[in-house]
């Protein structure tokens, strides 16, 4: 996360502006929960569009089921590690690789996959061991792998010798049902996103009155390059200056 | 400030000066009340040229400690066993979306120095709209996000079934009632700017009532009583019809 949590503003601060803008200080057009829901959705959309929120979470390894549900609010798994010890003392951490099409029901219950040790048919004849033996350990027990299907991560039996799993993923700002907090650099985008949504719904009630208002807000939000949404994206892309500077330094110091 | 007694007496005097007699003081009070109510209602729903509604607390009354009742049995209509409700303690205007109920809130303080009506308010819904609320995690009725719906003179609640709420506070846009014990000598509960309008309306109505001929009044009888049957000859104000035969016979008699 490239911003301080102390700079975040609460949903109430966003609502304070939005309610005035929509002339709904009495909250008669929409109820308070509806506004919070829209703010949450705005943050989710920002997360999907900008990948601004990198999260990680540790779990006990599911040694029996070998499967783990992806955390709430996560939408893009970036890394999977297994390790022993605990968060304060990580021992022997290993990277877990993705094995496409791997499906298992649990420990000692076997699995299916296209690339599987012992496959023998006219097209795939003991495929894995014959190809990788020069480079990698030849047995499934030596390779740590997993797959993801419908938000469920399934691990190989070899991972069960580790007690913890760490997932790195992109996420949304908070779980559904919680009150969201908004990074200050997204404040304007979130505000306009909520206003645009509300005016779009109000158009159904009184199109002649609300359509001009909606057009104005939609323009402020979605105008290319200068709209609040594009500005939010630009801000996120400019946030990783440390990472960009370091990469530049690495590359410029290489002797080629 | 003007009292109702002063206001109505003045109108009575003006009616007498205009030779309109026979209208009782109570009648004038009644006319005053419904013109005042009409004025207050129209003022509250009025909008300016760009559609923004008039917003004033002039006719807002706050009722604290309204007891919350949990119906133990069902009594048709409108009392349903097990549901929590309050009885609206006074007559209110029937605005669109029940806006006669300006707010309902808990009575206690939400945080130090922050009254509950500025924190958790009951949001208005209706029995037919309430289903949608349960579709959204954020909008689902709960003690932090409660709802009310009006059924006649009762307000029922969603979201507070599991908690103990003995009393609630409500802000209501109340109607004007001139017939309470002290209302005649209380300051009149309408803006002073309204008095000219209401005076004119009452005077117009009084004059109009006096313009109605007595013969056109409905006496609730399907036949005229014998004593009210006209005894004098009815004479048309139009020119009399000319009977030529009669004229000829008169001429022959004179000859």
Short mmCIF file of N, CA, C and O in Angstrom, two decimals, chain A residues 110-181:
data_model
loop_
_atom_site.label_atom_id
_atom_site.label_comp_id
_atom_site.label_asym_id
_atom_site.label_seq_id
_atom_site.Cartn_x
_atom_site.Cartn_y
_atom_site.Cartn_z
N UNK A 110 -5.82 -38.58 -4.06
CA UNK A 110 -5.44 -38.52 -5.46
C UNK A 110 -5.78 -37.19 -6.10
O UNK A 110 -6.29 -36.29 -5.44
N UNK A 111 -5.49 -37.08 -7.39
CA UNK A 111 -5.83 -35.84 -8.09
C UNK A 111 -5.87 -36.09 -9.58
O UNK A 111 -5.42 -37.13 -10.06
N UNK A 112 -6.41 -35.10 -10.29
CA UNK A 112 -6.37 -35.14 -11.74
C UNK A 112 -5.64 -33.90 -12.23
O UNK A 112 -5.73 -32.84 -11.60
N UNK A 113 -4.93 -34.05 -13.34
CA UNK A 113 -4.28 -32.92 -13.99
C UNK A 113 -3.76 -33.41 -15.34
O UNK A 113 -3.51 -34.61 -15.52
N UNK A 114 -3.61 -32.50 -16.27
CA UNK A 114 -3.08 -32.90 -17.58
C UNK A 114 -1.64 -33.40 -17.43
O UNK A 114 -1.27 -34.45 -17.95
N UNK A 115 -0.86 -32.64 -16.71
CA UNK A 115 0.54 -32.99 -16.53
C UNK A 115 0.69 -33.69 -15.18
O UNK A 115 0.73 -33.03 -14.13
N UNK A 116 0.72 -35.02 -15.25
CA UNK A 116 0.72 -35.76 -13.99
C UNK A 116 1.76 -36.88 -14.05
O UNK A 116 1.89 -37.55 -15.08
N UNK A 117 2.42 -37.02 -12.94
CA UNK A 117 3.43 -38.09 -12.88
C UNK A 117 2.77 -39.44 -13.12
O UNK A 117 1.72 -39.73 -12.54
N UNK A 118 3.39 -40.22 -13.98
CA UNK A 118 2.87 -41.56 -14.23
C UNK A 118 1.86 -41.63 -15.35
O UNK A 118 1.31 -42.70 -15.62
N UNK A 119 1.56 -40.51 -16.00
CA UNK A 119 0.64 -40.56 -17.13
C UNK A 119 1.24 -41.42 -18.25
O UNK A 119 2.37 -41.19 -18.68
N UNK A 120 0.51 -42.39 -18.69
CA UNK A 120 1.00 -43.18 -19.83
C UNK A 120 -0.13 -43.38 -20.80
O UNK A 120 -1.09 -44.10 -20.51
N UNK A 121 -0.10 -42.67 -21.89
CA UNK A 121 -1.00 -42.93 -23.00
C UNK A 121 -0.25 -42.57 -24.28
O UNK A 121 0.87 -42.04 -24.21
N UNK A 122 -0.78 -42.89 -25.44
CA UNK A 122 0.00 -42.66 -26.67
C UNK A 122 0.44 -41.22 -26.86
O UNK A 122 1.43 -40.96 -27.54
N UNK A 123 -0.27 -40.28 -26.26
CA UNK A 123 0.08 -38.88 -26.48
C UNK A 123 0.96 -38.33 -25.36
O UNK A 123 1.87 -37.56 -25.60
N UNK A 124 0.65 -38.69 -24.13
CA UNK A 124 1.46 -38.22 -23.00
C UNK A 124 2.01 -39.46 -22.31
O UNK A 124 1.32 -40.14 -21.57
N UNK A 125 3.23 -39.76 -22.59
CA UNK A 125 3.82 -40.97 -22.04
C UNK A 125 4.80 -40.60 -20.94
O UNK A 125 5.91 -40.17 -21.19
N UNK A 126 4.30 -40.78 -19.72
CA UNK A 126 5.13 -40.44 -18.56
C UNK A 126 5.75 -39.04 -18.74
O UNK A 126 6.93 -38.83 -18.53
N UNK A 127 4.87 -38.13 -19.12
CA UNK A 127 5.27 -36.83 -19.64
C UNK A 127 6.19 -36.07 -18.69
O UNK A 127 7.27 -35.64 -19.06
N UNK A 128 5.74 -35.95 -17.46
CA UNK A 128 6.41 -35.05 -16.55
C UNK A 128 7.85 -35.51 -16.23
O UNK A 128 8.81 -34.76 -16.38
N UNK A 129 7.97 -36.76 -15.85
CA UNK A 129 9.28 -37.20 -15.38
C UNK A 129 10.29 -37.23 -16.53
O UNK A 129 11.47 -36.93 -16.33
N UNK A 130 9.81 -37.55 -17.76
CA UNK A 130 10.76 -37.62 -18.86
C UNK A 130 11.26 -36.25 -19.29
O UNK A 130 12.38 -36.10 -19.70
N UNK A 131 10.39 -35.23 -19.16
CA UNK A 131 10.77 -33.91 -19.63
C UNK A 131 11.59 -33.15 -18.59
O UNK A 131 12.60 -32.55 -18.90
N UNK A 132 11.14 -33.19 -17.36
CA UNK A 132 11.72 -32.30 -16.38
C UNK A 132 12.85 -32.93 -15.57
O UNK A 132 13.43 -32.29 -14.73
N UNK A 133 13.11 -34.17 -15.83
CA UNK A 133 14.07 -34.84 -14.93
C UNK A 133 15.45 -34.20 -14.94
O UNK A 133 16.18 -34.29 -13.97
N UNK A 134 15.77 -33.55 -16.05
CA UNK A 134 17.09 -32.92 -16.10
C UNK A 134 17.16 -31.65 -15.27
O UNK A 134 18.22 -31.18 -14.93
N UNK A 135 16.01 -31.06 -15.04
CA UNK A 135 16.02 -29.74 -14.42
C UNK A 135 15.41 -29.71 -13.02
O UNK A 135 15.80 -28.92 -12.20
N UNK A 136 14.40 -30.54 -12.84
CA UNK A 136 13.66 -30.46 -11.58
C UNK A 136 13.63 -31.82 -10.92
O UNK A 136 13.87 -32.85 -11.55
N UNK A 137 13.32 -31.85 -9.65
CA UNK A 137 13.13 -33.14 -8.99
C UNK A 137 12.06 -33.96 -9.72
O UNK A 137 11.12 -33.39 -10.28
N UNK A 138 12.20 -35.22 -9.74
CA UNK A 138 11.37 -36.05 -10.60
C UNK A 138 10.05 -36.46 -9.95
O UNK A 138 9.17 -36.98 -10.63
N UNK A 139 9.89 -36.23 -8.69
CA UNK A 139 8.69 -36.75 -8.03
C UNK A 139 7.77 -35.60 -7.63
O UNK A 139 8.20 -34.49 -7.33
N UNK A 140 6.45 -35.90 -7.62
CA UNK A 140 5.47 -34.94 -7.15
C UNK A 140 5.74 -34.50 -5.72
O UNK A 140 5.40 -33.39 -5.32
N UNK A 141 6.31 -35.39 -4.96
CA UNK A 141 6.52 -35.07 -3.55
C UNK A 141 7.55 -33.97 -3.36
O UNK A 141 7.61 -33.34 -2.32
N UNK A 142 8.35 -33.73 -4.39
CA UNK A 142 9.38 -32.69 -4.25
C UNK A 142 8.93 -31.34 -4.78
O UNK A 142 9.58 -30.33 -4.51
N UNK A 143 7.86 -31.32 -5.54
CA UNK A 143 7.42 -30.07 -6.14
C UNK A 143 6.20 -29.55 -5.37
O UNK A 143 5.28 -30.30 -5.07
N UNK A 144 6.22 -28.25 -5.08
CA UNK A 144 5.07 -27.65 -4.39
C UNK A 144 4.22 -26.95 -5.44
O UNK A 144 4.71 -26.07 -6.15
N UNK A 145 3.00 -27.38 -5.55
CA UNK A 145 2.15 -26.73 -6.55
C UNK A 145 0.71 -26.62 -6.04
O UNK A 145 0.31 -27.26 -5.06
N UNK A 146 -0.02 -25.79 -6.75
CA UNK A 146 -1.43 -25.57 -6.39
C UNK A 146 -2.18 -25.11 -7.63
O UNK A 146 -1.56 -24.85 -8.68
N UNK A 147 -3.48 -25.05 -7.53
CA UNK A 147 -4.29 -24.49 -8.61
C UNK A 147 -5.43 -23.70 -8.00
O UNK A 147 -5.74 -23.85 -6.81
N UNK A 148 -6.04 -22.86 -8.82
CA UNK A 148 -7.18 -22.08 -8.33
C UNK A 148 -8.38 -22.38 -9.20
O UNK A 148 -8.28 -22.36 -10.44
N UNK A 149 -9.46 -22.70 -8.56
CA UNK A 149 -10.69 -22.91 -9.31
C UNK A 149 -11.85 -22.30 -8.54
O UNK A 149 -12.10 -22.65 -7.39
N UNK A 150 -12.52 -21.35 -9.16
CA UNK A 150 -13.68 -20.70 -8.55
C UNK A 150 -13.39 -20.17 -7.15
O UNK A 150 -14.16 -20.37 -6.22
N UNK A 151 -12.26 -19.53 -7.00
CA UNK A 151 -11.94 -18.91 -5.72
C UNK A 151 -11.42 -19.87 -4.67
O UNK A 151 -11.22 -19.49 -3.51
N UNK A 152 -11.19 -21.13 -5.05
CA UNK A 152 -10.65 -22.12 -4.10
C UNK A 152 -9.27 -22.56 -4.55
O UNK A 152 -9.10 -22.94 -5.72
N UNK A 153 -8.33 -22.46 -3.63
CA UNK A 153 -6.96 -22.84 -3.95
C UNK A 153 -6.74 -24.28 -3.48
O UNK A 153 -6.99 -24.59 -2.30
N UNK A 154 -6.31 -25.16 -4.39
CA UNK A 154 -6.07 -26.56 -4.03
C UNK A 154 -4.56 -26.84 -4.07
O UNK A 154 -3.91 -26.55 -5.08
N UNK A 155 -4.05 -27.36 -2.97
CA UNK A 155 -2.61 -27.56 -2.83
C UNK A 155 -2.25 -29.02 -3.08
O UNK A 155 -3.07 -29.93 -2.87
N UNK A 156 -1.01 -29.22 -3.47
CA UNK A 156 -0.52 -30.60 -3.63
C UNK A 156 -0.22 -31.19 -2.25
O UNK A 156 -0.02 -30.46 -1.27
N UNK A 157 -0.18 -32.51 -2.21
CA UNK A 157 0.10 -33.19 -0.92
C UNK A 157 1.46 -32.79 -0.37
O UNK A 157 1.67 -32.76 0.84
N UNK A 158 2.37 -32.46 -1.28
CA UNK A 158 3.73 -32.13 -0.84
C UNK A 158 3.75 -30.87 0.02
O UNK A 158 4.67 -30.67 0.81
N UNK A 159 2.73 -30.00 -0.13
CA UNK A 159 2.69 -28.77 0.66
C UNK A 159 2.35 -29.04 2.12
O UNK A 159 2.54 -28.17 2.98
N UNK A 160 1.81 -30.22 2.40
CA UNK A 160 1.30 -30.46 3.75
C UNK A 160 2.41 -30.62 4.78
O UNK A 160 2.13 -30.74 5.98
N UNK A 161 3.66 -30.62 4.32
CA UNK A 161 4.74 -30.65 5.30
C UNK A 161 5.01 -29.25 5.88
O UNK A 161 5.89 -29.09 6.71
N UNK A 162 4.25 -28.28 5.41
CA UNK A 162 4.39 -26.92 5.95
C UNK A 162 3.12 -26.57 6.75
O UNK A 162 2.04 -27.08 6.46
N UNK A 163 3.31 -25.71 7.72
CA UNK A 163 2.17 -25.44 8.61
C UNK A 163 1.41 -24.17 8.26
O UNK A 163 0.29 -23.96 8.74
N UNK A 164 2.00 -23.32 7.44
CA UNK A 164 1.35 -22.04 7.14
C UNK A 164 1.34 -21.76 5.64
O UNK A 164 2.23 -22.20 4.92
N UNK A 165 0.33 -21.01 5.24
CA UNK A 165 0.25 -20.54 3.85
C UNK A 165 0.17 -19.03 3.87
O UNK A 165 -0.59 -18.45 4.68
N UNK A 166 0.91 -18.38 3.01
CA UNK A 166 0.77 -16.92 2.88
C UNK A 166 0.30 -16.62 1.46
O UNK A 166 0.91 -17.05 0.48
N UNK A 167 -0.78 -15.85 1.39
CA UNK A 167 -1.31 -15.45 0.08
C UNK A 167 -1.05 -13.97 -0.12
O UNK A 167 -1.29 -13.16 0.78
N UNK A 168 -0.56 -13.62 -1.30
CA UNK A 168 -0.46 -12.21 -1.70
C UNK A 168 -1.46 -11.98 -2.80
O UNK A 168 -1.51 -12.76 -3.77
N UNK A 169 -2.23 -10.95 -2.65
CA UNK A 169 -3.30 -10.76 -3.64
C UNK A 169 -3.67 -9.28 -3.75
O UNK A 169 -3.33 -8.46 -2.88
N UNK A 170 -4.38 -8.97 -4.81
CA UNK A 170 -4.98 -7.64 -4.93
C UNK A 170 -6.35 -7.70 -4.28
O UNK A 170 -7.06 -8.70 -4.42
N UNK A 171 -6.69 -6.65 -3.59
CA UNK A 171 -7.97 -6.70 -2.88
C UNK A 171 -8.71 -5.40 -2.96
O UNK A 171 -8.22 -4.39 -3.46
N UNK A 172 -9.93 -5.47 -2.48
CA UNK A 172 -10.72 -4.26 -2.34
C UNK A 172 -10.48 -3.69 -0.95
O UNK A 172 -9.89 -4.34 -0.10
N UNK A 173 -11.01 -2.50 -0.74
CA UNK A 173 -10.65 -1.77 0.47
C UNK A 173 -11.13 -2.45 1.74
O UNK A 173 -10.52 -2.38 2.78
N UNK A 174 -12.26 -3.09 1.68
CA UNK A 174 -12.75 -3.79 2.88
C UNK A 174 -13.75 -4.84 2.46
O UNK A 174 -14.18 -4.89 1.32
N UNK A 175 -14.09 -5.67 3.41
CA UNK A 175 -15.06 -6.72 3.14
C UNK A 175 -16.46 -6.12 3.03
O UNK A 175 -16.74 -5.07 3.58
N UNK A 176 -17.31 -6.85 2.35
CA UNK A 176 -18.70 -6.43 2.27
C UNK A 176 -19.28 -6.38 3.68
O UNK A 176 -19.07 -7.25 4.50
N UNK A 177 -20.00 -5.34 3.98
CA UNK A 177 -20.64 -5.22 5.29
C UNK A 177 -19.89 -4.31 6.22
O UNK A 177 -20.41 -3.90 7.24
N UNK A 178 -18.65 -3.99 5.87
CA UNK A 178 -17.89 -3.07 6.72
C UNK A 178 -17.98 -1.66 6.16
O UNK A 178 -18.26 -1.45 5.00
N UNK A 179 -17.75 -0.71 7.04
CA UNK A 179 -17.76 0.68 6.59
C UNK A 179 -16.42 0.98 5.91
O UNK A 179 -15.37 0.76 6.49
N UNK A 180 -16.44 1.42 4.67
CA UNK A 180 -15.19 1.62 3.95
C UNK A 180 -14.44 2.87 4.38
O UNK A 180 -15.04 3.83 4.86
N UNK A 181 -13.16 2.83 4.18
CA UNK A 181 -12.32 4.02 4.35
C UNK A 181 -11.66 4.33 3.00
O UNK A 181 -11.30 3.42 2.27
#
